Amino acid sequence: MSLILSAVAGVALDAALGEPKRWHPLVGFGKLANRLEQRFNPSGGGWRSHGVSAWCLAVLPLTLLTVLLVQLPWIGWLVQIVALYAALGLRSLDQHAQPVAQALRLGDLPVARQRVGYMVSRRTEDLDATGVARAGTESVLENGSDAVFAALFWFLVAGAPGVLLYRLSNTLDAMWGYRNERFERFGWAAAKIDDLLNYVPARLVALTYVVLGRSALAMRCWQRQAPRWDSPNAGPVMAAGAGALGVSLGGAAVYHGELHQRPELGEGPPPRARDIERAMNLVWGGVLLWLMLMLIVEVCIA
C-alpha cells in the first residue's frame, strides 16, 4: 500500500473513531516523560544538556523501533496506518470545538467557559461570550496546525517513523517547553526541536488557510501581523487563519495568572460561535485538499 493511500486510511480511521478511549499510546508516553523529567530535572535543577539527554531517551528508541516495524512484511502497512491514526487529532479537535460553539449559541456561558477551558491554557472563568469565541477560534486554528497538519506532513515525508518522531516531540514540548523557573533550561531542547519540526508545516498551513478563505486578506494579515507574534510558527498560522475568516483575534489573555497583551491578528469583527465552526471547516477542508493534491501527484508520477 502506498504512503498516500495509508494517509487516506489513517485520516479516515481518525474521522470515524476519534481518539482511542482507552490505552491511548500518548498517555503511556506521558508517564514515561514524567519519569524522565523527575530523573533528569529534579527540583527544576536540570540544564540544557539534561533536557537533550531526556529528549533522546524518550523519542529516539521508539522512533528507531518504528523504523524496523515498517520494514516487516504484511504488517508494515498496518503500522503506517495505526501510527498516523494515533498521531492525528482531527476528530478530537472537532469534538472539543463543537460543544463550545453550541453552548455559546444557546447562551449558556458557564458551560461555554468550561468547555473552552479544555482547549486552551489561558484562564477562562471570567471570559465573556466574545472571549470564549476568540479562545475557541484561536485554538482550532493553532491546534489544527499542530495536531493535524504537521502530523500529516511528517507522515507524508517519512511515514510512520516521521509522524511518530513529530508527535512525541510535540508532546514533550507541551510537557516541558515552558518558560518558567522549572523548565527554562531543561525544556529548551524540547521547545526548539518542536519549533524546528513545525517550521515548514506551519507555513504550509498558513498557505492552506489563504487558499480556502478570504485569500487577499489572509495573505496581508500573514505578511504584516505574523512577525509580531511571539511564536515563529503560531504567528503565520493564526494571522492567516484570522484573515481567512475575516475576524479579529489576539488581544489580552490571562495565562497562569499573568496578563499577556498579545498583538491583534486579522481584520473584522470579533468572532462568534459560528466562527469556531468556520475555523473547524477550514481545518477539515485543508486536510481534504492536502490528500487530494497528494493523490493527484501520485497518479501523475505513476
mmCIF file of C-alpha atoms in Angstrom:
data_model
loop_
_atom_site.group_PDB
_atom_site.id
_atom_site.type_symbol
_atom_site.label_atom_id
_atom_site.label_comp_id
_atom_site.label_asym_id
_atom_site.label_seq_id
_atom_site.Cartn_x
_atom_site.Cartn_y
_atom_site.Cartn_z
ATOM 1 C CA MET A 1 0.000 0.000 0.000
ATOM 2 C CA SER A 2 1.404 3.418 -0.968
ATOM 3 C CA LEU A 3 2.125 6.080 1.638
ATOM 4 C CA ILE A 4 -0.632 8.296 0.232
ATOM 5 C CA LEU A 5 -3.255 5.552 0.490
ATOM 6 C CA SER A 6 -2.037 4.818 4.024
ATOM 7 C CA ALA A 7 -2.502 8.511 4.817
ATOM 8 C CA VAL A 8 -6.061 8.419 3.482
ATOM 9 C CA ALA A 9 -6.758 5.317 5.566
ATOM 10 C CA GLY A 10 -5.283 6.888 8.698
ATOM 11 C CA VAL A 11 -7.316 10.081 8.298
ATOM 12 C CA ALA A 12 -10.465 8.071 7.617
ATOM 13 C CA LEU A 13 -9.860 5.978 10.724
ATOM 14 C CA ASP A 14 -9.436 9.085 12.866
ATOM 15 C CA ALA A 15 -12.545 10.688 11.366
ATOM 16 C CA ALA A 16 -14.580 7.563 12.062
ATOM 17 C CA LEU A 17 -13.291 6.602 15.511
ATOM 18 C CA GLY A 18 -11.609 9.630 17.046
ATOM 19 C CA GLU A 19 -9.017 9.135 19.762
ATOM 20 C CA PRO A 20 -8.849 5.744 21.495
ATOM 21 C CA LYS A 21 -10.985 5.850 24.632
ATOM 22 C CA ARG A 22 -8.647 3.522 26.495
ATOM 23 C CA TRP A 23 -4.947 2.790 26.385
ATOM 24 C CA HIS A 24 -4.032 5.765 24.238
ATOM 25 C CA PRO A 25 -0.320 5.353 23.471
ATOM 26 C CA LEU A 26 0.390 9.018 24.200
ATOM 27 C CA VAL A 27 -0.900 8.563 27.759
ATOM 28 C CA GLY A 28 1.723 5.891 28.334
ATOM 29 C CA PHE A 29 4.343 8.077 26.710
ATOM 30 C CA GLY A 30 3.364 10.936 29.001
ATOM 31 C CA LYS A 31 4.044 8.759 32.032
ATOM 32 C CA LEU A 32 7.464 7.877 30.619
ATOM 33 C CA ALA A 33 8.184 11.560 30.022
ATOM 34 C CA ASN A 34 7.250 12.411 33.609
ATOM 35 C CA ARG A 35 9.646 9.784 34.950
ATOM 36 C CA LEU A 36 12.451 11.068 32.756
ATOM 37 C CA GLU A 37 11.804 14.633 33.834
ATOM 38 C CA GLN A 38 11.908 13.628 37.502
ATOM 39 C CA ARG A 39 15.185 11.824 36.883
ATOM 40 C CA PHE A 40 16.938 14.483 34.799
ATOM 41 C CA ASN A 41 15.338 17.645 36.208
ATOM 42 C CA PRO A 42 14.949 17.144 39.976
ATOM 43 C CA SER A 43 13.517 20.261 41.615
ATOM 44 C CA GLY A 44 13.971 22.109 38.333
ATOM 45 C CA GLY A 45 17.761 21.849 38.542
ATOM 46 C CA GLY A 46 18.393 20.261 35.147
ATOM 47 C CA TRP A 47 20.484 22.003 32.491
ATOM 48 C CA ARG A 48 20.034 22.094 28.731
ATOM 49 C CA SER A 49 22.234 19.032 28.353
ATOM 50 C CA HIS A 50 19.937 17.103 30.683
ATOM 51 C CA GLY A 51 16.963 18.128 28.563
ATOM 52 C CA VAL A 52 18.708 16.931 25.410
ATOM 53 C CA SER A 53 19.515 13.582 27.032
ATOM 54 C CA ALA A 54 15.955 13.118 28.282
ATOM 55 C CA TRP A 55 14.526 14.029 24.874
ATOM 56 C CA CYS A 56 16.767 11.476 23.142
ATOM 57 C CA LEU A 57 15.836 8.717 25.581
ATOM 58 C CA ALA A 58 12.127 9.449 25.199
ATOM 59 C CA VAL A 59 11.942 9.826 21.433
ATOM 60 C CA LEU A 60 14.736 8.030 19.613
ATOM 61 C CA PRO A 61 14.275 4.388 20.787
ATOM 62 C CA LEU A 62 10.577 4.412 19.881
ATOM 63 C CA THR A 63 11.299 6.043 16.537
ATOM 64 C CA LEU A 64 14.002 3.506 15.688
ATOM 65 C CA LEU A 65 11.680 0.672 16.692
ATOM 66 C CA THR A 66 9.076 2.030 14.287
ATOM 67 C CA VAL A 67 11.686 2.150 11.508
ATOM 68 C CA LEU A 68 12.177 -1.581 11.999
ATOM 69 C CA LEU A 69 8.467 -2.390 12.253
ATOM 70 C CA VAL A 70 7.508 -0.737 8.977
ATOM 71 C CA GLN A 71 10.010 -2.973 7.179
ATOM 72 C CA LEU A 72 8.201 -6.127 8.246
ATOM 73 C CA PRO A 73 6.189 -7.915 5.551
ATOM 74 C CA TRP A 74 2.411 -7.953 5.815
ATOM 75 C CA ILE A 75 2.169 -5.767 8.928
ATOM 76 C CA GLY A 76 4.338 -2.846 7.852
ATOM 77 C CA TRP A 77 1.417 -1.122 6.129
ATOM 78 C CA LEU A 78 -0.738 -1.618 9.241
ATOM 79 C CA VAL A 79 1.934 0.052 11.372
ATOM 80 C CA GLN A 80 1.862 3.013 8.981
ATOM 81 C CA ILE A 81 -1.905 3.460 9.265
ATOM 82 C CA VAL A 82 -2.072 2.973 13.028
ATOM 83 C CA ALA A 83 0.817 5.380 13.633
ATOM 84 C CA LEU A 84 -0.925 8.165 11.724
ATOM 85 C CA TYR A 85 -4.253 7.385 13.362
ATOM 86 C CA ALA A 86 -2.670 7.590 16.830
ATOM 87 C CA ALA A 87 -0.904 10.857 15.992
ATOM 88 C CA LEU A 88 -3.838 12.721 14.455
ATOM 89 C CA GLY A 89 -6.222 14.831 16.497
ATOM 90 C CA LEU A 90 -8.703 15.859 13.803
ATOM 91 C CA ARG A 91 -11.923 14.419 15.159
ATOM 92 C CA SER A 92 -10.831 15.112 18.725
ATOM 93 C CA LEU A 93 -10.388 18.780 17.859
ATOM 94 C CA ASP A 94 -13.850 18.843 16.322
ATOM 95 C CA GLN A 95 -15.330 17.120 19.373
ATOM 96 C CA HIS A 96 -13.825 19.784 21.625
ATOM 97 C CA ALA A 97 -14.795 22.730 19.429
ATOM 98 C CA GLN A 98 -18.426 21.919 18.652
ATOM 99 C CA PRO A 99 -19.691 21.910 22.279
ATOM 100 C CA VAL A 100 -18.165 25.368 22.796
ATOM 101 C CA ALA A 101 -19.962 26.742 19.752
ATOM 102 C CA GLN A 102 -23.198 25.038 20.749
ATOM 103 C CA ALA A 103 -23.090 26.396 24.307
ATOM 104 C CA LEU A 104 -22.454 29.920 23.014
ATOM 105 C CA ARG A 105 -25.323 29.607 20.556
ATOM 106 C CA LEU A 106 -27.648 28.549 23.400
ATOM 107 C CA GLY A 107 -26.428 31.412 25.597
ATOM 108 C CA ASP A 108 -25.018 29.033 28.219
ATOM 109 C CA LEU A 109 -21.871 30.982 29.081
ATOM 110 C CA PRO A 110 -20.797 28.890 32.127
ATOM 111 C CA VAL A 111 -20.768 25.713 30.031
ATOM 112 C CA ALA A 112 -19.039 27.520 27.163
ATOM 113 C CA ARG A 113 -16.303 28.716 29.540
ATOM 114 C CA GLN A 114 -15.876 25.222 30.931
ATOM 115 C CA ARG A 115 -15.683 23.547 27.537
ATOM 116 C CA VAL A 116 -13.267 26.055 26.035
ATOM 117 C CA GLY A 117 -11.104 25.568 29.121
ATOM 118 C CA TYR A 118 -10.473 22.029 27.873
ATOM 119 C CA MET A 119 -8.954 23.507 24.703
ATOM 120 C CA VAL A 120 -6.735 26.347 25.938
ATOM 121 C CA SER A 121 -4.240 27.036 28.702
ATOM 122 C CA ARG A 122 -5.479 30.568 29.406
ATOM 123 C CA ARG A 123 -7.861 31.450 32.229
ATOM 124 C CA THR A 124 -11.449 31.084 31.052
ATOM 125 C CA GLU A 125 -13.551 31.631 34.188
ATOM 126 C CA ASP A 126 -14.025 35.359 33.555
ATOM 127 C CA LEU A 127 -14.370 35.351 29.770
ATOM 128 C CA ASP A 128 -17.419 36.887 28.159
ATOM 129 C CA ALA A 129 -19.044 35.312 25.100
ATOM 130 C CA THR A 130 -16.667 37.111 22.753
ATOM 131 C CA GLY A 131 -13.654 35.995 24.776
ATOM 132 C CA VAL A 132 -14.832 32.383 24.671
ATOM 133 C CA ALA A 133 -15.402 32.545 20.912
ATOM 134 C CA ARG A 134 -11.983 34.118 20.439
ATOM 135 C CA ALA A 135 -10.264 31.438 22.533
ATOM 136 C CA GLY A 136 -12.098 28.644 20.723
ATOM 137 C CA THR A 137 -11.350 30.022 17.263
ATOM 138 C CA GLU A 138 -7.679 30.557 18.077
ATOM 139 C CA SER A 139 -7.379 27.054 19.497
ATOM 140 C CA VAL A 140 -8.897 25.441 16.406
ATOM 141 C CA LEU A 141 -6.593 27.351 14.068
ATOM 142 C CA GLU A 142 -3.424 26.666 16.063
ATOM 143 C CA ASN A 143 -4.169 23.095 17.135
ATOM 144 C CA GLY A 144 -5.275 22.322 13.615
ATOM 145 C CA SER A 145 -1.721 23.101 12.602
ATOM 146 C CA ASP A 146 -0.011 21.211 15.442
ATOM 147 C CA ALA A 147 -2.257 18.193 15.923
ATOM 148 C CA VAL A 148 -3.455 17.649 12.367
ATOM 149 C CA PHE A 149 -1.494 19.228 9.537
ATOM 150 C CA ALA A 150 2.011 18.859 10.978
ATOM 151 C CA ALA A 151 1.359 15.201 11.791
ATOM 152 C CA LEU A 152 0.082 14.623 8.263
ATOM 153 C CA PHE A 153 3.069 16.492 6.795
ATOM 154 C CA TRP A 154 5.656 14.377 8.611
ATOM 155 C CA PHE A 155 3.795 11.206 7.723
ATOM 156 C CA LEU A 156 3.904 12.139 4.045
ATOM 157 C CA VAL A 157 7.625 12.952 4.377
ATOM 158 C CA ALA A 158 8.802 9.931 6.347
ATOM 159 C CA GLY A 159 5.880 7.607 7.060
ATOM 160 C CA ALA A 160 5.249 6.147 10.488
ATOM 161 C CA PRO A 161 8.739 6.979 11.849
ATOM 162 C CA GLY A 162 8.339 10.588 10.768
ATOM 163 C CA VAL A 163 4.904 11.077 12.295
ATOM 164 C CA LEU A 164 5.947 9.303 15.496
ATOM 165 C CA LEU A 165 9.062 11.462 15.837
ATOM 166 C CA TYR A 166 6.958 14.580 15.351
ATOM 167 C CA ARG A 167 4.119 13.591 17.680
ATOM 168 C CA LEU A 168 6.407 12.563 20.528
ATOM 169 C CA SER A 169 8.438 15.756 20.116
ATOM 170 C CA ASN A 170 5.272 17.842 20.115
ATOM 171 C CA THR A 171 4.075 16.086 23.275
ATOM 172 C CA LEU A 172 7.368 16.785 25.043
ATOM 173 C CA ASP A 173 7.132 20.441 24.069
ATOM 174 C CA ALA A 174 3.653 20.562 25.602
ATOM 175 C CA MET A 175 5.003 18.991 28.798
ATOM 176 C CA TRP A 176 8.463 20.545 29.084
ATOM 177 C CA GLY A 177 8.551 23.576 26.803
ATOM 178 C CA TYR A 178 7.536 26.196 29.367
ATOM 179 C CA ARG A 179 9.419 29.425 30.003
ATOM 180 C CA ASN A 180 9.359 29.226 33.765
ATOM 181 C CA GLU A 181 11.840 28.524 36.523
ATOM 182 C CA ARG A 182 11.372 24.761 36.407
ATOM 183 C CA PHE A 183 11.642 24.259 32.643
ATOM 184 C CA GLU A 184 13.580 27.274 31.347
ATOM 185 C CA ARG A 185 16.778 25.263 30.877
ATOM 186 C CA PHE A 186 15.604 21.650 30.899
ATOM 187 C CA GLY A 187 12.776 22.250 28.409
ATOM 188 C CA TRP A 188 14.872 24.312 25.992
ATOM 189 C CA ALA A 189 15.659 21.367 23.690
ATOM 190 C CA ALA A 190 12.049 20.163 23.545
ATOM 191 C CA ALA A 191 10.819 23.648 22.640
ATOM 192 C CA LYS A 192 13.467 24.272 19.992
ATOM 193 C CA ILE A 193 13.072 20.872 18.333
ATOM 194 C CA ASP A 194 9.310 21.331 18.157
ATOM 195 C CA ASP A 195 9.786 24.789 16.608
ATOM 196 C CA LEU A 196 12.101 23.281 14.001
ATOM 197 C CA LEU A 197 9.740 20.404 13.150
ATOM 198 C CA ASN A 198 6.786 22.780 12.820
ATOM 199 C CA TYR A 199 8.533 25.449 10.727
ATOM 200 C CA VAL A 200 7.632 24.160 7.256
ATOM 201 C CA PRO A 201 4.229 22.650 8.157
ATOM 202 C CA ALA A 202 3.083 25.886 9.816
ATOM 203 C CA ARG A 203 3.753 27.881 6.668
ATOM 204 C CA LEU A 204 2.005 25.305 4.509
ATOM 205 C CA VAL A 205 -0.966 25.536 6.872
ATOM 206 C CA ALA A 206 -0.977 29.325 6.593
ATOM 207 C CA LEU A 207 -0.946 28.953 2.805
ATOM 208 C CA THR A 208 -3.816 26.464 3.041
ATOM 209 C CA TYR A 209 -5.869 28.956 5.044
ATOM 210 C CA VAL A 210 -5.082 31.597 2.418
ATOM 211 C CA VAL A 211 -6.343 29.347 -0.381
ATOM 212 C CA LEU A 212 -9.529 28.258 1.390
ATOM 213 C CA GLY A 213 -10.546 31.562 2.986
ATOM 214 C CA ARG A 214 -10.529 35.258 2.155
ATOM 215 C CA SER A 215 -7.279 34.962 0.267
ATOM 216 C CA ALA A 216 -6.151 38.577 -0.148
ATOM 217 C CA LEU A 217 -6.935 39.491 3.454
ATOM 218 C CA ALA A 218 -5.378 36.307 4.801
ATOM 219 C CA MET A 219 -2.149 36.918 2.883
ATOM 220 C CA ARG A 220 -1.985 40.529 4.019
ATOM 221 C CA CYS A 221 -2.502 39.595 7.663
ATOM 222 C CA TRP A 222 0.130 36.851 7.390
ATOM 223 C CA GLN A 223 2.706 39.234 5.982
ATOM 224 C CA ARG A 224 2.030 42.162 8.294
ATOM 225 C CA GLN A 225 0.954 40.620 11.571
ATOM 226 C CA ALA A 226 2.714 37.255 11.924
ATOM 227 C CA PRO A 227 6.143 38.770 12.775
ATOM 228 C CA ARG A 228 4.622 40.469 15.833
ATOM 229 C CA TRP A 229 3.525 37.175 17.404
ATOM 230 C CA ASP A 230 5.894 35.645 19.960
ATOM 231 C CA SER A 231 5.773 32.175 18.371
ATOM 232 C CA PRO A 232 7.519 31.899 14.990
ATOM 233 C CA ASN A 233 5.115 29.166 13.859
ATOM 234 C CA ALA A 234 1.828 30.093 15.525
ATOM 235 C CA GLY A 235 2.123 33.636 14.148
ATOM 236 C CA PRO A 236 1.731 32.767 10.448
ATOM 237 C CA VAL A 237 -0.962 30.158 11.171
ATOM 238 C CA MET A 238 -3.137 32.362 13.352
ATOM 239 C CA ALA A 239 -2.661 35.561 11.357
ATOM 240 C CA ALA A 240 -3.518 33.849 8.088
ATOM 241 C CA GLY A 241 -6.390 31.977 9.734
ATOM 242 C CA ALA A 242 -7.858 35.144 11.239
ATOM 243 C CA GLY A 243 -7.634 36.872 7.872
ATOM 244 C CA ALA A 244 -9.141 33.884 6.090
ATOM 245 C CA LEU A 245 -12.140 34.035 8.437
ATOM 246 C CA GLY A 246 -12.359 37.840 8.392
ATOM 247 C CA VAL A 247 -12.325 38.167 12.196
ATOM 248 C CA SER A 248 -10.135 39.827 14.821
ATOM 249 C CA LEU A 249 -8.161 37.585 17.165
ATOM 250 C CA GLY A 250 -5.390 38.133 19.693
ATOM 251 C CA GLY A 251 -5.582 40.784 22.398
ATOM 252 C CA ALA A 252 -5.283 40.428 26.151
ATOM 253 C CA ALA A 253 -5.428 36.991 27.793
ATOM 254 C CA VAL A 254 -4.509 35.607 31.217
ATOM 255 C CA TYR A 255 -2.057 32.691 31.239
ATOM 256 C CA HIS A 256 -1.054 31.030 34.511
ATOM 257 C CA GLY A 257 -2.176 34.060 36.491
ATOM 258 C CA GLU A 258 -0.331 36.607 34.337
ATOM 259 C CA LEU A 259 -1.959 39.064 31.926
ATOM 260 C CA HIS A 260 -0.434 38.943 28.444
ATOM 261 C CA GLN A 261 -1.069 41.740 25.956
ATOM 262 C CA ARG A 262 -0.961 39.917 22.650
ATOM 263 C CA PRO A 263 -0.888 41.646 19.238
ATOM 264 C CA GLU A 264 -4.094 41.910 17.262
ATOM 265 C CA LEU A 265 -4.482 39.405 14.440
ATOM 266 C CA GLY A 266 -6.799 39.524 11.456
ATOM 267 C CA GLU A 267 -9.307 42.182 10.480
ATOM 268 C CA GLY A 268 -13.035 42.424 11.012
ATOM 269 C CA PRO A 269 -15.496 41.887 13.863
ATOM 270 C CA PRO A 270 -14.697 39.767 16.922
ATOM 271 C CA PRO A 271 -15.503 36.083 16.495
ATOM 272 C CA ARG A 272 -18.810 34.497 17.409
ATOM 273 C CA ALA A 273 -19.978 30.918 17.856
ATOM 274 C CA ARG A 274 -20.242 30.312 14.139
ATOM 275 C CA ASP A 275 -16.611 31.368 13.640
ATOM 276 C CA ILE A 276 -15.427 28.447 15.766
ATOM 277 C CA GLU A 277 -17.269 26.194 13.329
ATOM 278 C CA ARG A 278 -15.918 28.114 10.338
ATOM 279 C CA ALA A 279 -12.399 27.633 11.674
ATOM 280 C CA MET A 280 -13.072 23.913 12.028
ATOM 281 C CA ASN A 281 -14.326 23.845 8.449
ATOM 282 C CA LEU A 282 -11.016 25.387 7.364
ATOM 283 C CA VAL A 283 -9.173 22.528 9.032
ATOM 284 C CA TRP A 284 -11.385 19.811 7.543
ATOM 285 C CA GLY A 285 -11.197 21.436 4.123
ATOM 286 C CA GLY A 286 -7.439 21.759 4.358
ATOM 287 C CA VAL A 287 -6.985 18.087 5.177
ATOM 288 C CA LEU A 288 -9.124 17.082 2.199
ATOM 289 C CA LEU A 289 -7.174 19.487 -0.027
ATOM 290 C CA TRP A 290 -3.820 18.070 1.064
ATOM 291 C CA LEU A 291 -4.914 14.480 0.486
ATOM 292 C CA MET A 292 -6.448 15.297 -2.890
ATOM 293 C CA LEU A 293 -3.297 17.075 -4.063
ATOM 294 C CA MET A 294 -1.089 14.209 -2.921
ATOM 295 C CA LEU A 295 -3.285 11.664 -4.700
ATOM 296 C CA ILE A 296 -3.105 13.726 -7.890
ATOM 297 C CA VAL A 297 0.686 13.921 -7.602
ATOM 298 C CA GLU A 298 0.934 10.153 -7.062
ATOM 299 C CA VAL A 299 -1.270 9.422 -10.079
ATOM 300 C CA CYS A 300 0.745 11.786 -12.263
ATOM 301 C CA ILE A 301 4.049 10.269 -11.158
ATOM 302 C CA ALA A 302 2.762 6.734 -11.690
#
